[in-house]
Amino acid sequence: MNKEDLRIVFMGTPEFAVETLKALVDNQYHVVAVVTQPDKPVGRHGSVLQPSAVKQYALEQGLPVLQPEKMKDPAFVEQLRAYQANLQVVVAFRMLPEVVWAMPEYGTFNVHAALLPQYRGAAPINWAVINGETETGVTTFFLDHDIDTGRIIEQMPFAIPDEADVEYVYDGLMHLGARICLSTLEKIVEADGHPQSIEQSAVSQDQPLLPAPKIFKETCQIDWAQPAKRVYDFVRGLSPYPGAWTTLVDENGRETVLKIFRTTKTQDAAQQGGAGSLVVRGRHLLVACADGLLQIDELQLAGKKRMDAQAFLNGMKDIEKYSVRKV
């Protein structure tokens, strides 16, 4: 088989997926159509429709774009079938019904931002950082009936530095995802559409399988009663978006939401005030955790701009009369 024999439908929505689609276009793969989410209402009254990053790029390249509301819609299924794709590539999209993923002759493979079977789910990058992993990666696998459980085609690792936040890992995996997609396509071409793949149960694991569920606002609340290293990883695992948050409480019990984007580990032992108590040392702001103090470097009060700790302290007098809710 030659690469020209592949007729590919690409499915994806956010910026993360654009890098892979761009790699397909730049390497002269025949992308016959692109499937992405419907335009999203934005603005004060939702009167403006914002196309996805994938749609914007696809239209710039003159690629046909499909935006089904429901993936099982018979009209969409027939429209998709009309493109006669023999392979589908999925990156950061939605769950597909069998009538869609089983349609192409050579199947449908997904680029997942984790080393499966670890971190199956919607937010693998966040959870890898939150859990303090030193390594993650990308996986290509064939879709089947259950989410993120199909046969693995290829994996590539990616190191997570201790100071890295989600933005760093996201950017690294976005580029690595494009690379593994091209490598997987080469394997498919070389194997006449049927590359070697392995069951996920055959991948050895030295720890229990950890999930990567979707993240909600409640997920992002900081629990200061944990060890400082856990809080440190939690903050960077949600920075810059959606952002870890806590509740700042003044001496009269008034509460304000405070987002925290960057912290620094210290060697300071726990304080008598207990978890959630605030400490100011010079121009540094620290919060007590279960086993020690964590320095707060960048934060944002509700309704205010993101700022460094010194700017925050300049505007907050008597800060040590405040505390943050433990959980």
mmCIF file of C-alpha atoms in Angstrom:
data_model
loop_
_atom_site.group_PDB
_atom_site.id
_atom_site.type_symbol
_atom_site.label_atom_id
_atom_site.label_comp_id
_atom_site.label_asym_id
_atom_site.label_seq_id
_atom_site.Cartn_x
_atom_site.Cartn_y
_atom_site.Cartn_z
ATOM 1 C CA MET A 1 0.000 0.000 0.000
ATOM 2 C CA ASN A 2 1.054 3.604 -0.635
ATOM 3 C CA LYS A 3 0.077 6.561 1.538
ATOM 4 C CA GLU A 4 -1.952 7.874 -1.405
ATOM 5 C CA ASP A 5 -4.244 4.860 -0.978
ATOM 6 C CA LEU A 6 -5.477 6.145 2.367
ATOM 7 C CA ARG A 7 -8.662 8.187 2.423
ATOM 8 C CA ILE A 8 -8.748 9.733 5.891
ATOM 9 C CA VAL A 9 -11.535 11.376 7.865
ATOM 10 C CA PHE A 10 -10.117 13.428 10.726
ATOM 11 C CA MET A 11 -12.139 14.070 13.896
ATOM 12 C CA GLY A 12 -11.189 16.641 16.526
ATOM 13 C CA THR A 13 -12.143 19.961 18.070
ATOM 14 C CA PRO A 14 -9.614 21.953 20.162
ATOM 15 C CA GLU A 15 -6.215 23.473 19.432
ATOM 16 C CA PHE A 16 -4.597 20.240 20.653
ATOM 17 C CA ALA A 17 -6.054 18.423 17.617
ATOM 18 C CA VAL A 18 -5.029 21.097 15.092
ATOM 19 C CA GLU A 19 -1.348 20.185 15.341
ATOM 20 C CA THR A 20 -2.094 16.611 14.219
ATOM 21 C CA LEU A 21 -4.410 17.684 11.408
ATOM 22 C CA LYS A 22 -1.754 20.133 10.239
ATOM 23 C CA ALA A 23 0.820 17.312 10.223
ATOM 24 C CA LEU A 24 -1.475 15.228 7.989
ATOM 25 C CA VAL A 25 -1.931 18.108 5.561
ATOM 26 C CA ASP A 26 1.758 19.058 5.540
ATOM 27 C CA ASN A 27 2.743 15.455 4.845
ATOM 28 C CA GLN A 28 0.335 15.145 1.896
ATOM 29 C CA TYR A 29 -2.057 12.645 3.435
ATOM 30 C CA HIS A 30 -5.449 12.617 1.731
ATOM 31 C CA VAL A 31 -7.855 14.045 4.291
ATOM 32 C CA VAL A 32 -11.255 13.739 2.600
ATOM 33 C CA ALA A 33 -13.266 15.398 5.388
ATOM 34 C CA VAL A 34 -13.038 16.813 8.902
ATOM 35 C CA VAL A 35 -15.596 16.223 11.661
ATOM 36 C CA THR A 36 -15.754 18.654 14.586
ATOM 37 C CA GLN A 37 -18.165 19.962 17.201
ATOM 38 C CA PRO A 38 -20.910 22.431 16.249
ATOM 39 C CA ASP A 39 -20.024 26.106 16.609
ATOM 40 C CA LYS A 40 -20.226 27.241 20.233
ATOM 41 C CA PRO A 41 -22.370 30.228 21.284
ATOM 42 C CA VAL A 42 -20.242 32.928 22.927
ATOM 43 C CA GLY A 43 -20.757 36.500 24.034
ATOM 44 C CA ARG A 44 -23.038 38.002 26.635
ATOM 45 C CA HIS A 45 -26.230 36.672 25.093
ATOM 46 C CA GLY A 46 -24.749 33.737 23.198
ATOM 47 C CA SER A 47 -25.581 35.493 19.961
ATOM 48 C CA VAL A 48 -22.150 34.925 18.395
ATOM 49 C CA LEU A 49 -21.137 31.478 17.171
ATOM 50 C CA GLN A 50 -17.481 30.549 17.630
ATOM 51 C CA PRO A 51 -16.096 27.797 15.364
ATOM 52 C CA SER A 52 -13.712 25.263 16.837
ATOM 53 C CA ALA A 53 -9.964 25.590 16.274
ATOM 54 C CA VAL A 54 -10.095 22.491 14.059
ATOM 55 C CA LYS A 55 -12.877 23.958 11.919
ATOM 56 C CA GLN A 56 -10.988 27.210 11.445
ATOM 57 C CA TYR A 57 -7.868 25.388 10.254
ATOM 58 C CA ALA A 58 -9.825 22.953 8.061
ATOM 59 C CA LEU A 59 -11.625 25.773 6.250
ATOM 60 C CA GLU A 60 -8.313 27.584 5.704
ATOM 61 C CA GLN A 61 -7.088 24.414 3.966
ATOM 62 C CA GLY A 62 -10.253 24.000 1.901
ATOM 63 C CA LEU A 63 -11.241 20.760 3.636
ATOM 64 C CA PRO A 64 -14.922 19.721 3.881
ATOM 65 C CA VAL A 65 -16.218 20.137 7.446
ATOM 66 C CA LEU A 66 -19.041 18.158 9.090
ATOM 67 C CA GLN A 67 -20.546 19.311 12.414
ATOM 68 C CA PRO A 68 -23.146 16.810 13.604
ATOM 69 C CA GLU A 69 -25.211 17.514 16.703
ATOM 70 C CA LYS A 70 -25.594 13.771 17.233
ATOM 71 C CA MET A 71 -23.117 11.201 15.973
ATOM 72 C CA LYS A 72 -25.878 8.611 15.434
ATOM 73 C CA ASP A 73 -27.952 10.929 13.250
ATOM 74 C CA PRO A 74 -28.747 8.830 10.150
ATOM 75 C CA ALA A 75 -28.264 11.828 7.850
ATOM 76 C CA PHE A 76 -24.768 12.412 9.260
ATOM 77 C CA VAL A 77 -23.868 8.720 9.063
ATOM 78 C CA GLU A 78 -24.820 8.606 5.388
ATOM 79 C CA GLN A 79 -22.970 11.860 4.699
ATOM 80 C CA LEU A 80 -19.882 10.411 6.372
ATOM 81 C CA ARG A 81 -20.181 7.156 4.455
ATOM 82 C CA ALA A 82 -20.330 9.084 1.178
ATOM 83 C CA TYR A 83 -16.708 10.190 1.649
ATOM 84 C CA GLN A 84 -15.641 6.518 1.354
ATOM 85 C CA ALA A 85 -12.854 6.860 3.916
ATOM 86 C CA ASN A 86 -10.898 3.711 4.653
ATOM 87 C CA LEU A 87 -9.396 5.135 7.884
ATOM 88 C CA GLN A 88 -10.476 7.591 10.582
ATOM 89 C CA VAL A 89 -8.151 9.505 12.915
ATOM 90 C CA VAL A 90 -9.519 10.922 16.173
ATOM 91 C CA VAL A 91 -7.807 13.502 18.409
ATOM 92 C CA ALA A 92 -9.519 15.187 21.388
ATOM 93 C CA PHE A 93 -13.049 14.587 20.165
ATOM 94 C CA ARG A 94 -16.131 12.933 21.624
ATOM 95 C CA MET A 95 -17.264 9.359 22.142
ATOM 96 C CA LEU A 96 -18.133 7.683 18.837
ATOM 97 C CA PRO A 97 -20.896 5.122 18.296
ATOM 98 C CA GLU A 98 -19.974 1.816 16.685
ATOM 99 C CA VAL A 99 -21.741 2.757 13.454
ATOM 100 C CA VAL A 100 -19.121 5.490 13.062
ATOM 101 C CA TRP A 101 -15.884 3.989 14.420
ATOM 102 C CA ALA A 102 -16.430 0.651 12.684
ATOM 103 C CA MET A 103 -17.252 2.216 9.329
ATOM 104 C CA PRO A 104 -13.787 2.410 7.654
ATOM 105 C CA GLU A 105 -12.091 -0.664 6.239
ATOM 106 C CA TYR A 106 -8.954 -0.068 8.332
ATOM 107 C CA GLY A 107 -10.794 1.076 11.439
ATOM 108 C CA THR A 108 -10.512 4.221 13.545
ATOM 109 C CA PHE A 109 -7.545 5.084 15.712
ATOM 110 C CA ASN A 110 -7.314 7.655 18.465
ATOM 111 C CA VAL A 111 -4.363 9.734 19.663
ATOM 112 C CA HIS A 112 -4.655 9.783 23.464
ATOM 113 C CA ALA A 113 -2.579 12.077 25.689
ATOM 114 C CA ALA A 114 -1.404 9.415 28.149
ATOM 115 C CA LEU A 115 0.378 6.088 28.274
ATOM 116 C CA LEU A 116 -2.605 3.762 28.257
ATOM 117 C CA PRO A 117 -3.965 1.894 30.084
ATOM 118 C CA GLN A 118 -3.114 4.621 32.614
ATOM 119 C CA TYR A 119 -5.287 7.744 32.591
ATOM 120 C CA ARG A 120 -8.258 6.676 30.541
ATOM 121 C CA GLY A 121 -10.740 9.508 30.377
ATOM 122 C CA ALA A 122 -11.336 13.126 29.417
ATOM 123 C CA ALA A 123 -8.528 14.916 31.303
ATOM 124 C CA PRO A 124 -5.372 12.755 31.174
ATOM 125 C CA ILE A 125 -2.905 15.663 31.088
ATOM 126 C CA ASN A 126 -4.322 17.349 34.183
ATOM 127 C CA TRP A 127 -4.497 14.173 36.229
ATOM 128 C CA ALA A 128 -0.965 13.057 35.374
ATOM 129 C CA VAL A 129 0.391 16.336 36.760
ATOM 130 C CA ILE A 130 -2.014 16.403 39.730
ATOM 131 C CA ASN A 131 -0.816 12.925 40.707
ATOM 132 C CA GLY A 132 2.830 13.986 40.564
ATOM 133 C CA GLU A 133 3.808 11.740 37.655
ATOM 134 C CA THR A 134 7.327 12.225 36.309
ATOM 135 C CA GLU A 135 6.403 10.732 32.937
ATOM 136 C CA THR A 136 3.382 10.601 30.676
ATOM 137 C CA GLY A 137 3.148 10.284 26.905
ATOM 138 C CA VAL A 138 0.890 9.633 23.942
ATOM 139 C CA THR A 139 -0.770 6.453 22.705
ATOM 140 C CA THR A 140 -2.424 5.484 19.445
ATOM 141 C CA PHE A 141 -5.038 2.764 19.721
ATOM 142 C CA PHE A 142 -7.933 1.377 17.725
ATOM 143 C CA LEU A 143 -11.377 2.359 19.001
ATOM 144 C CA ASP A 144 -13.708 -0.342 20.239
ATOM 145 C CA HIS A 145 -16.845 -0.530 22.376
ATOM 146 C CA ASP A 146 -15.432 0.837 25.637
ATOM 147 C CA ILE A 147 -13.762 4.234 26.175
ATOM 148 C CA ASP A 148 -9.964 4.231 25.785
ATOM 149 C CA THR A 149 -9.639 0.438 25.997
ATOM 150 C CA GLY A 150 -8.784 -0.563 22.420
ATOM 151 C CA ARG A 151 -5.700 -2.312 21.108
ATOM 152 C CA ILE A 152 -2.541 -0.207 21.343
ATOM 153 C CA ILE A 153 -0.632 0.481 18.139
ATOM 154 C CA GLU A 154 2.170 2.694 19.421
ATOM 155 C CA GLN A 155 3.313 4.729 22.438
ATOM 156 C CA MET A 156 5.804 7.575 22.941
ATOM 157 C CA PRO A 157 6.881 8.812 26.415
ATOM 158 C CA PHE A 158 7.180 12.404 27.607
ATOM 159 C CA ALA A 159 9.023 13.550 30.743
ATOM 160 C CA ILE A 160 7.254 15.851 33.210
ATOM 161 C CA PRO A 161 9.690 18.142 35.059
ATOM 162 C CA ASP A 162 8.799 18.786 38.698
ATOM 163 C CA GLU A 163 8.189 22.484 37.994
ATOM 164 C CA ALA A 164 6.059 21.915 34.871
ATOM 165 C CA ASP A 165 2.416 22.928 34.779
ATOM 166 C CA VAL A 166 -0.378 21.688 32.513
ATOM 167 C CA GLU A 167 0.394 24.283 29.842
ATOM 168 C CA TYR A 168 3.926 22.896 29.428
ATOM 169 C CA VAL A 169 2.760 19.282 29.254
ATOM 170 C CA TYR A 170 -0.166 20.138 26.967
ATOM 171 C CA ASP A 171 2.137 21.854 24.498
ATOM 172 C CA GLY A 172 4.639 18.994 24.569
ATOM 173 C CA LEU A 173 2.004 16.296 24.068
ATOM 174 C CA MET A 174 0.293 18.312 21.343
ATOM 175 C CA HIS A 175 3.463 18.152 19.227
ATOM 176 C CA LEU A 176 4.251 14.579 20.253
ATOM 177 C CA GLY A 177 0.687 13.602 19.314
ATOM 178 C CA ALA A 178 1.243 14.836 15.772
ATOM 179 C CA ARG A 179 4.469 12.874 15.605
ATOM 180 C CA ILE A 180 2.964 9.597 16.819
ATOM 181 C CA CYS A 181 0.053 9.993 14.403
ATOM 182 C CA LEU A 182 2.445 10.181 11.447
ATOM 183 C CA SER A 183 4.423 7.221 12.775
ATOM 184 C CA THR A 184 1.217 5.199 13.199
ATOM 185 C CA LEU A 185 0.105 6.036 9.659
ATOM 186 C CA GLU A 186 3.461 4.787 8.371
ATOM 187 C CA LYS A 187 2.893 1.500 10.210
ATOM 188 C CA ILE A 188 -0.585 1.219 8.701
ATOM 189 C CA VAL A 189 0.764 1.825 5.198
ATOM 190 C CA GLU A 190 3.602 -0.680 5.665
ATOM 191 C CA ALA A 191 1.166 -3.322 6.969
ATOM 192 C CA ASP A 192 -1.398 -2.808 4.188
ATOM 193 C CA GLY A 193 -3.894 -1.360 6.639
ATOM 194 C CA HIS A 194 -3.430 -3.907 9.421
ATOM 195 C CA PRO A 195 -0.527 -2.926 11.728
ATOM 196 C CA GLN A 196 0.503 -4.936 14.747
ATOM 197 C CA SER A 197 -1.327 -3.961 17.934
ATOM 198 C CA ILE A 198 -1.569 -5.325 21.458
ATOM 199 C CA GLU A 199 -4.284 -5.615 24.076
ATOM 200 C CA GLN A 200 -3.957 -3.082 26.859
ATOM 201 C CA SER A 201 -3.963 -5.922 29.376
ATOM 202 C CA ALA A 202 -0.578 -6.937 27.958
ATOM 203 C CA VAL A 203 1.027 -3.641 29.024
ATOM 204 C CA SER A 204 2.795 -4.207 32.341
ATOM 205 C CA GLN A 205 1.935 -1.782 35.158
ATOM 206 C CA ASP A 206 3.821 -1.187 38.407
ATOM 207 C CA GLN A 207 0.902 0.686 40.023
ATOM 208 C CA PRO A 208 -2.902 0.495 40.027
ATOM 209 C CA LEU A 209 -4.661 1.991 37.030
ATOM 210 C CA LEU A 210 -5.471 5.660 37.586
ATOM 211 C CA PRO A 211 -8.443 7.291 35.827
ATOM 212 C CA ALA A 212 -8.657 10.731 34.205
ATOM 213 C CA PRO A 213 -12.272 11.843 34.631
ATOM 214 C CA LYS A 214 -13.623 15.155 33.404
ATOM 215 C CA ILE A 215 -12.741 18.090 35.637
ATOM 216 C CA PHE A 216 -15.452 20.292 37.140
ATOM 217 C CA LYS A 217 -15.277 23.398 39.327
ATOM 218 C CA GLU A 218 -15.647 21.316 42.496
ATOM 219 C CA THR A 219 -12.696 19.184 41.394
ATOM 220 C CA CYS A 220 -10.458 22.249 41.502
ATOM 221 C CA GLN A 221 -10.943 23.169 45.171
ATOM 222 C CA ILE A 222 -7.701 22.941 47.147
ATOM 223 C CA ASP A 223 -7.583 20.710 50.216
ATOM 224 C CA TRP A 224 -4.938 22.318 52.455
ATOM 225 C CA ALA A 225 -5.106 19.381 54.879
ATOM 226 C CA GLN A 226 -2.948 17.393 52.461
ATOM 227 C CA PRO A 227 0.867 17.297 52.390
ATOM 228 C CA ALA A 228 2.438 20.362 50.750
ATOM 229 C CA LYS A 229 3.771 18.305 47.809
ATOM 230 C CA ARG A 230 0.243 17.101 47.008
ATOM 231 C CA VAL A 231 -1.082 20.663 47.025
ATOM 232 C CA TYR A 232 1.885 21.811 44.916
ATOM 233 C CA ASP A 233 1.134 19.157 42.282
ATOM 234 C CA PHE A 234 -2.594 19.904 42.446
ATOM 235 C CA VAL A 235 -2.029 23.601 41.683
ATOM 236 C CA ARG A 236 0.296 23.014 38.730
ATOM 237 C CA GLY A 237 -1.994 20.255 37.458
ATOM 238 C CA LEU A 238 -4.749 22.853 37.003
ATOM 239 C CA SER A 239 -2.642 25.819 35.880
ATOM 240 C CA PRO A 240 -3.308 27.937 33.933
ATOM 241 C CA TYR A 241 -6.736 26.458 33.238
ATOM 242 C CA PRO A 242 -9.165 25.877 34.831
ATOM 243 C CA GLY A 243 -7.172 26.962 37.891
ATOM 244 C CA ALA A 244 -7.063 25.582 41.426
ATOM 245 C CA TRP A 245 -9.095 27.645 43.898
ATOM 246 C CA THR A 246 -9.634 28.159 47.578
ATOM 247 C CA THR A 247 -11.810 30.358 49.792
ATOM 248 C CA LEU A 248 -10.198 33.359 51.490
ATOM 249 C CA VAL A 249 -11.916 34.157 54.796
ATOM 250 C CA ASP A 250 -11.497 37.451 56.659
ATOM 251 C CA GLU A 251 -11.765 37.975 60.424
ATOM 252 C CA ASN A 252 -15.501 38.686 60.089
ATOM 253 C CA GLY A 253 -16.165 35.484 58.208
ATOM 254 C CA ARG A 254 -16.591 37.123 54.800
ATOM 255 C CA GLU A 255 -15.488 34.853 51.975
ATOM 256 C CA THR A 256 -13.841 35.466 48.598
ATOM 257 C CA VAL A 257 -12.773 32.943 45.967
ATOM 258 C CA LEU A 258 -9.024 32.959 45.378
ATOM 259 C CA LYS A 259 -7.431 31.143 42.444
ATOM 260 C CA ILE A 260 -3.836 29.991 42.777
ATOM 261 C CA PHE A 261 -1.693 29.396 39.692
ATOM 262 C CA ARG A 262 1.872 28.920 40.898
ATOM 263 C CA THR A 263 3.508 27.856 44.146
ATOM 264 C CA THR A 264 6.969 26.991 45.442
ATOM 265 C CA LYS A 265 7.809 24.167 47.822
ATOM 266 C CA THR A 266 9.620 25.115 51.022
ATOM 267 C CA GLN A 267 11.441 23.270 53.790
ATOM 268 C CA ASP A 268 9.350 24.967 56.480
ATOM 269 C CA ALA A 269 7.593 22.773 59.026
ATOM 270 C CA ALA A 270 3.890 22.981 59.772
ATOM 271 C CA GLN A 271 2.626 25.974 61.759
ATOM 272 C CA GLN A 272 0.661 26.056 64.988
ATOM 273 C CA GLY A 273 -2.273 27.689 63.215
ATOM 274 C CA GLY A 274 -2.917 24.474 61.336
ATOM 275 C CA ALA A 275 -3.796 23.790 57.696
ATOM 276 C CA GLY A 276 -5.106 26.873 55.912
ATOM 277 C CA SER A 277 -3.421 29.473 58.098
ATOM 278 C CA LEU A 278 -1.559 32.275 56.293
ATOM 279 C CA VAL A 279 2.007 33.362 56.997
ATOM 280 C CA VAL A 280 3.786 36.440 55.635
ATOM 281 C CA ARG A 281 7.570 36.492 55.577
ATOM 282 C CA GLY A 282 8.941 39.685 54.099
ATOM 283 C CA ARG A 283 7.291 39.890 50.693
ATOM 284 C CA HIS A 284 6.407 36.204 50.595
ATOM 285 C CA LEU A 285 2.975 34.699 51.242
ATOM 286 C CA LEU A 286 2.776 31.141 52.553
ATOM 287 C CA VAL A 287 -0.072 28.784 53.426
ATOM 288 C CA ALA A 288 0.130 25.975 55.968
ATOM 289 C CA CYS A 289 -0.521 22.465 54.676
ATOM 290 C CA ALA A 290 -0.619 19.214 56.623
ATOM 291 C CA ASP A 291 3.150 18.882 56.906
ATOM 292 C CA GLY A 292 4.588 22.312 56.137
ATOM 293 C CA LEU A 293 4.304 25.658 54.390
ATOM 294 C CA LEU A 294 3.744 26.214 50.684
ATOM 295 C CA GLN A 295 4.764 29.530 49.136
ATOM 296 C CA ILE A 296 2.148 31.196 46.932
ATOM 297 C CA ASP A 297 3.682 32.909 43.888
ATOM 298 C CA GLU A 298 0.802 33.772 41.517
ATOM 299 C CA LEU A 299 -2.856 34.161 42.389
ATOM 300 C CA GLN A 300 -6.087 35.917 41.469
ATOM 301 C CA LEU A 301 -8.877 37.283 43.633
ATOM 302 C CA ALA A 302 -12.404 36.995 42.255
ATOM 303 C CA GLY A 303 -13.055 39.961 39.984
ATOM 304 C CA LYS A 304 -9.381 40.942 39.855
ATOM 305 C CA LYS A 305 -6.485 40.294 37.494
ATOM 306 C CA ARG A 306 -3.935 37.545 37.952
ATOM 307 C CA MET A 307 -0.960 38.896 39.913
ATOM 308 C CA ASP A 308 2.173 37.896 41.772
ATOM 309 C CA ALA A 309 2.134 37.495 45.545
ATOM 310 C CA GLN A 310 3.929 40.796 46.199
ATOM 311 C CA ALA A 311 1.284 42.792 44.301
ATOM 312 C CA PHE A 312 -1.389 40.893 46.215
ATOM 313 C CA LEU A 313 0.204 41.714 49.568
ATOM 314 C CA ASN A 314 0.522 45.376 48.604
ATOM 315 C CA GLY A 315 -3.244 45.552 48.262
ATOM 316 C CA MET A 316 -4.182 43.338 51.211
ATOM 317 C CA LYS A 317 -3.427 44.894 54.577
ATOM 318 C CA ASP A 318 -3.474 42.733 57.694
ATOM 319 C CA ILE A 319 -3.382 39.606 55.534
ATOM 320 C CA GLU A 320 -2.420 37.454 58.517
ATOM 321 C CA LYS A 321 -5.886 38.112 59.962
ATOM 322 C CA TYR A 322 -7.210 36.076 57.042
ATOM 323 C CA SER A 323 -7.137 32.355 56.451
ATOM 324 C CA VAL A 324 -8.042 30.009 53.649
ATOM 325 C CA ARG A 325 -10.702 27.397 54.197
ATOM 326 C CA LYS A 326 -9.019 24.061 54.795
ATOM 327 C CA VAL A 327 -11.228 22.326 52.248
#
